[in-house]
CSV table of C-alpha atoms in Angstrom, one decimal:
chain,number,residue,atom,x,y,z
A,16,MET,CA,-6.0,-14.2,-1.5
A,17,THR,CA,-4.1,-17.3,-0.6
A,18,PHE,CA,-3.1,-20.3,-2.8
A,19,PHE,CA,-2.4,-23.7,-1.2
A,20,GLU,CA,-1.6,-26.9,-2.8
A,21,GLN,CA,-2.0,-30.5,-1.4
A,22,VAL,CA,1.1,-32.5,-1.6
A,23,PRO,CA,1.4,-34.0,-4.2
A,24,ASP,CA,-2.3,-33.0,-5.6
A,25,PRO,CA,-3.1,-29.8,-7.2
A,26,SER,CA,-3.6,-26.7,-5.3
A,27,ARG,CA,-6.1,-25.3,-2.8
A,28,GLY,CA,-7.6,-21.9,-3.1
A,29,SER,CA,-7.6,-18.2,-2.4
A,30,ARG,CA,-9.7,-15.7,-0.6
A,31,PRO,CA,-10.3,-12.3,-1.7
A,32,ARG,CA,-10.0,-9.1,0.4
A,33,ARG,CA,-11.9,-6.2,-0.8
A,34,SER,CA,-12.7,-2.6,0.7
A,35,GLY,CA,-14.4,0.5,-0.4
A,36,ALA,CA,-13.1,2.6,-3.3
A,37,ARG,CA,-14.8,6.2,-2.9
A,38,GLY,CA,-12.7,7.8,-0.3
A,39,ALA,CA,-9.3,6.8,-2.1
A,40,ARG,CA,-10.7,7.9,-5.4
A,41,THR,CA,-11.5,11.3,-4.1
A,42,ALA,CA,-8.2,11.7,-2.5
A,43,ALA,CA,-6.5,10.9,-5.5
A,44,LEU,CA,-8.6,13.4,-7.7
A,45,LEU,CA,-7.8,16.4,-4.9
A,46,LEU,CA,-4.0,15.5,-5.1
A,47,LEU,CA,-4.0,15.3,-9.1
A,48,MET,CA,-5.9,18.8,-8.8
A,49,ALA,CA,-3.5,20.3,-6.6
A,50,ALA,CA,-0.4,19.0,-8.5
A,51,VAL,CA,-2.1,20.6,-11.8
A,52,THR,CA,-2.6,23.8,-9.8
A,53,LEU,CA,1.1,23.9,-8.8
A,54,GLY,CA,2.2,23.5,-12.5
A,55,GLY,CA,3.0,19.8,-13.0
A,56,LEU,CA,1.8,16.4,-12.1
A,57,TRP,CA,5.2,15.0,-11.0
A,58,LEU,CA,6.0,16.8,-8.1
A,59,VAL,CA,9.4,16.4,-6.0
A,60,SER,CA,9.2,16.8,-2.2
A,61,GLU,CA,11.7,19.5,-1.2
A,62,ASP,CA,12.5,17.6,2.1
A,63,SER,CA,13.3,14.4,0.4
A,64,ALA,CA,16.3,13.1,-1.5
A,65,SER,CA,14.3,10.7,-3.5
A,66,ASP,CA,13.8,11.5,-7.3
A,67,GLU,CA,10.6,9.3,-7.3
A,68,PRO,CA,7.4,11.6,-8.0
A,69,LEU,CA,5.7,12.8,-5.1
A,70,LEU,CA,2.3,11.7,-6.2
A,71,SER,CA,4.0,8.2,-6.9
A,72,ARG,CA,5.2,8.0,-3.3
A,73,ILE,CA,1.8,9.2,-1.9
A,74,LEU,CA,-0.4,6.9,-4.3
A,75,PRO,CA,2.2,3.9,-5.1
A,76,GLY,CA,1.7,2.7,-8.8
A,77,LEU,CA,0.1,5.9,-10.0
A,78,SER,CA,2.6,6.2,-13.0
A,79,ALA,CA,0.9,5.5,-16.5
A,80,ALA,CA,3.0,2.4,-17.5
A,81,PRO,CA,3.7,-0.6,-15.2
A,82,PRO,CA,7.1,-1.5,-14.2
A,83,ALA,CA,9.1,-3.9,-16.4
A,84,LEU,CA,9.3,-7.6,-15.3
A,85,ASP,CA,12.3,-8.8,-13.9
A,86,ASP,CA,14.2,-11.7,-15.6
A,87,GLU,CA,12.4,-14.3,-13.4
A,88,PHE,CA,9.0,-13.2,-13.8
A,89,ALA,CA,9.6,-12.3,-17.6
A,90,ALA,CA,10.6,-16.1,-17.9
A,91,LEU,CA,7.7,-16.9,-15.9
A,92,ALA,CA,5.4,-15.0,-18.4
A,93,ASP,CA,7.0,-16.9,-21.3
A,94,ARG,CA,6.1,-20.2,-19.7
A,95,MET,CA,2.5,-19.1,-19.1
A,96,VAL,CA,2.4,-18.1,-22.8
A,97,LEU,CA,0.9,-14.8,-21.9
A,98,THR,CA,-0.5,-12.3,-24.3
A,99,PRO,CA,0.7,-8.6,-24.3
A,100,GLU,CA,-2.4,-7.8,-22.2
A,101,GLY,CA,-1.4,-10.7,-19.7
A,102,ARG,CA,2.0,-9.5,-19.3
A,103,GLU,CA,0.8,-6.0,-18.5
A,104,VAL,CA,-1.6,-7.1,-15.8
A,105,LEU,CA,1.2,-9.3,-14.6
A,106,ALA,CA,3.7,-6.5,-14.5
A,107,SER,CA,1.2,-4.1,-12.7
A,108,THR,CA,1.0,-6.5,-9.8
A,109,GLN,CA,4.8,-6.1,-9.2
A,110,PRO,CA,5.3,-10.0,-8.7
A,111,ARG,CA,7.9,-11.3,-6.6
A,112,PHE,CA,9.1,-14.4,-4.8
A,113,VAL,CA,9.3,-14.6,-1.0
A,114,ASP,CA,10.0,-17.1,1.4
A,115,ALA,CA,7.3,-19.0,3.4
A,116,GLY,CA,7.3,-16.6,6.5
A,117,GLU,CA,6.7,-13.6,4.3
A,118,LEU,CA,4.3,-15.2,2.3
A,119,ALA,CA,2.2,-16.1,5.4
A,120,GLU,CA,2.6,-12.3,6.5
A,121,VAL,CA,1.8,-10.7,3.3
A,122,CYS,CA,-1.1,-13.1,2.5
A,123,GLY,CA,-2.6,-12.6,5.8
A,124,SER,CA,-2.8,-16.5,6.6
A,125,ASP,CA,-2.8,-18.1,9.7
A,126,SER,CA,-1.8,-21.3,8.1
A,127,HIS,CA,1.8,-22.4,7.1
A,128,GLY,CA,0.1,-25.4,5.6
A,129,THR,CA,-0.7,-28.8,7.0
A,130,ASP,CA,0.9,-32.2,6.6
A,131,ASP,CA,-0.5,-32.4,3.0
A,132,THR,CA,-0.8,-28.8,2.1
A,133,ILE,CA,1.4,-26.1,1.4
A,134,LEU,CA,0.9,-22.2,0.8
A,135,LEU,CA,2.4,-21.3,-2.6
A,136,GLY,CA,1.1,-17.8,-3.3
A,137,CYS,CA,-1.5,-15.1,-3.0
A,138,PHE,CA,-2.9,-12.0,-4.8
A,139,THR,CA,-3.8,-9.0,-2.5
A,140,GLY,CA,-6.2,-7.1,-4.3
A,141,PHE,CA,-7.3,-3.7,-3.0
A,142,SER,CA,-10.4,-2.4,-4.8
A,143,GLN,CA,-9.7,1.0,-3.9
A,144,SER,CA,-6.8,1.2,-6.2
A,145,ARG,CA,-5.8,-1.5,-8.8
A,146,ALA,CA,-2.3,0.1,-8.7
A,147,GLN,CA,-1.7,-1.4,-5.4
A,148,ASP,CA,-2.4,-5.0,-6.2
A,149,ARG,CA,0.3,-7.4,-5.7
A,150,ILE,CA,1.2,-10.8,-6.4
A,151,VAL,CA,3.7,-12.9,-4.1
A,152,ILE,CA,4.7,-16.5,-4.9
A,153,LEU,CA,6.9,-18.7,-2.7
A,154,GLU,CA,10.2,-19.0,-3.9
A,155,PRO,CA,10.6,-22.4,-5.7
A,156,THR,CA,13.1,-24.5,-3.8
A,157,ASP,CA,12.4,-28.0,-4.8
A,158,ASP,CA,10.8,-30.0,-7.6
A,159,LEU,CA,7.3,-29.9,-6.3
A,160,ILE,CA,7.1,-26.2,-6.0
A,161,GLY,CA,8.9,-25.7,-9.3
A,162,ARG,CA,6.3,-27.9,-11.0
A,163,SER,CA,3.5,-26.0,-9.5
A,164,LEU,CA,5.0,-22.6,-10.2
A,165,VAL,CA,3.1,-22.0,-13.5
A,166,THR,CA,-0.4,-23.0,-11.9
A,167,THR,CA,0.3,-20.9,-9.0
A,168,ALA,CA,1.0,-17.8,-11.0
A,169,ALA,CA,-1.7,-18.4,-13.6
A,170,HIS,CA,-4.2,-18.9,-10.9
A,171,GLU,CA,-3.2,-15.5,-9.0
A,172,LEU,CA,-2.7,-13.7,-12.4
A,173,LEU,CA,-6.4,-14.5,-13.1
A,174,HIS,CA,-7.7,-13.2,-9.8
A,175,ALA,CA,-5.8,-9.8,-11.0
A,176,VAL,CA,-7.5,-10.0,-14.5
A,177,PHE,CA,-10.9,-10.4,-12.8
A,178,ALA,CA,-10.5,-7.6,-10.4
A,179,ARG,CA,-9.7,-5.2,-13.2
A,180,MET,CA,-13.0,-6.1,-15.1
A,181,PRO,CA,-16.0,-3.5,-15.0
A,182,GLY,CA,-18.6,-4.9,-12.8
A,183,GLU,CA,-21.0,-5.7,-15.9
A,184,GLU,CA,-18.4,-8.1,-16.9
A,185,GLN,CA,-17.8,-9.7,-13.9
A,186,SER,CA,-21.3,-10.6,-13.6
A,187,ARG,CA,-21.4,-12.1,-17.0
A,188,ILE,CA,-18.3,-14.2,-16.1
A,189,ALA,CA,-19.8,-15.2,-12.9
A,190,ASP,CA,-22.7,-16.7,-15.1
A,191,LEU,CA,-20.3,-18.4,-17.5
A,192,ALA,CA,-18.2,-19.7,-14.8
A,193,ALA,CA,-20.6,-21.1,-12.7
A,194,ALA,CA,-22.2,-22.8,-15.7
A,195,ALA,CA,-18.7,-24.4,-16.7
A,196,THR,CA,-18.2,-25.6,-13.2
A,197,ALA,CA,-21.6,-27.2,-13.0
A,198,ARG,CA,-20.9,-29.1,-16.2
A,199,LEU,CA,-17.7,-30.8,-14.4
A,200,ALA,CA,-18.0,-34.0,-13.1
A,201,ALA,CA,-19.4,-34.1,-9.5
A,202,ASP,CA,-16.3,-35.7,-8.1
A,203,ASP,CA,-13.9,-33.7,-9.7
A,204,PRO,CA,-11.5,-32.3,-6.9
A,205,VAL,CA,-11.8,-28.9,-8.2
A,206,HIS,CA,-15.2,-28.5,-6.5
A,207,GLU,CA,-13.7,-29.0,-3.1
A,208,GLN,CA,-10.8,-26.7,-4.1
A,209,ILE,CA,-13.2,-23.9,-4.9
A,210,ALA,CA,-15.3,-24.4,-1.9
A,211,ALA,CA,-12.2,-24.4,0.3
A,212,SER,CA,-10.8,-21.1,-1.3
A,213,MET,CA,-14.2,-19.4,-0.7
A,214,GLY,CA,-14.0,-20.1,3.0
A,215,GLY,CA,-17.6,-19.5,3.1
A,216,ASP,CA,-17.4,-16.2,1.5
A,217,GLU,CA,-20.0,-16.4,-1.2
A,218,ALA,CA,-18.9,-13.1,-2.8
A,219,SER,CA,-15.6,-14.9,-3.7
A,220,ARG,CA,-17.3,-17.6,-5.8
A,221,ALA,CA,-17.0,-16.0,-9.3
A,222,THR,CA,-13.3,-14.9,-8.9
A,223,GLU,CA,-12.4,-18.5,-7.5
A,224,GLN,CA,-14.3,-20.4,-10.2
A,225,PHE,CA,-12.7,-18.1,-12.8
A,226,ALA,CA,-9.1,-18.5,-11.6
A,227,TYR,CA,-9.5,-22.4,-11.1
A,228,LEU,CA,-11.1,-23.1,-14.3
A,229,GLY,CA,-8.6,-21.0,-16.2
A,230,SER,CA,-5.3,-22.3,-14.7
A,231,GLN,CA,-6.4,-25.9,-14.2
A,232,MET,CA,-9.3,-27.1,-16.3
A,233,ARG,CA,-10.1,-28.3,-19.9
A,234,LEU,CA,-13.5,-26.7,-20.7
A,235,ASP,CA,-16.2,-27.7,-23.1
A,236,PRO,CA,-15.2,-26.4,-26.5
A,237,VAL,CA,-18.8,-25.6,-27.4
A,238,HIS,CA,-20.5,-24.6,-24.1
A,239,ASP,CA,-17.8,-22.6,-22.8
A,240,ALA,CA,-16.5,-20.8,-26.0
A,241,GLU,CA,-17.1,-17.4,-24.6
A,242,LEU,CA,-15.3,-18.1,-21.4
A,243,GLU,CA,-12.3,-19.3,-23.5
A,244,GLU,CA,-12.4,-16.1,-25.5
A,245,ILE,CA,-12.1,-14.2,-22.2
A,246,TYR,CA,-9.0,-16.2,-21.1
A,247,ALA,CA,-7.4,-15.7,-24.6
A,248,ARG,CA,-7.0,-12.0,-23.7
A,249,THR,CA,-4.4,-13.4,-21.1
A,250,PHE,CA,-3.0,-16.6,-22.4
A,251,GLU,CA,-1.9,-17.3,-26.0
A,252,ASP,CA,-2.3,-21.0,-25.4
A,253,ARG,CA,-4.2,-21.7,-22.3
A,254,THR,CA,-3.9,-25.6,-22.7
A,255,ALA,CA,-0.1,-25.3,-22.8
A,256,ILE,CA,-0.2,-24.4,-19.1
A,257,LEU,CA,-2.9,-27.0,-18.0
A,258,PRO,CA,-1.5,-29.4,-15.3
A,259,ARG,CA,-4.4,-32.1,-16.3
């Protein structure tokens, strides 16, 4: 998923990449069974000097707890006013700052931006293993990117949150997000942002609406109360991060 921002207007979207889960889950189960048979889950390869558990190296991110956020992203989590659940999801994506070249490479984007856009970040989601999800964000280098940092991080974090939901909840959120989007003014630029982010991929509509609404929009306090309750799992005070 890529995240572009208009200069100087708010950002333009992301596109998810998904693939099948059954093969990876089967392989993981076989590895776990083998590990138990050999007398322990955390095996170390005899031909490696690494102390990292063998299963962790075969299946990255298999450990029970996510790694701790480094100082920069811990501070960013504070700026996003994340709940403990939100911080855990952010940490599980092992977020990092990268330069523009690496960002384009990791995000799989052919675009380095145009005269009025800039690529700011992406969430690389792999449905076969949530433990392999990653968030990368352009290293803040000027005031524009610095001001956009919270919005970018919140947008990509919400993609990770959505990806971790069971299918039934995703379907419910798709309905809620579609209804909330329909209630926005017809000329609100977020409609164009969502469409651009989808890139013609109808399957990505729900995650894009969920991410854009949650990171940028003030919602109807009556009609969208259930959606706000869902966002409250991630943000202690979502209004504090809204750019408008």
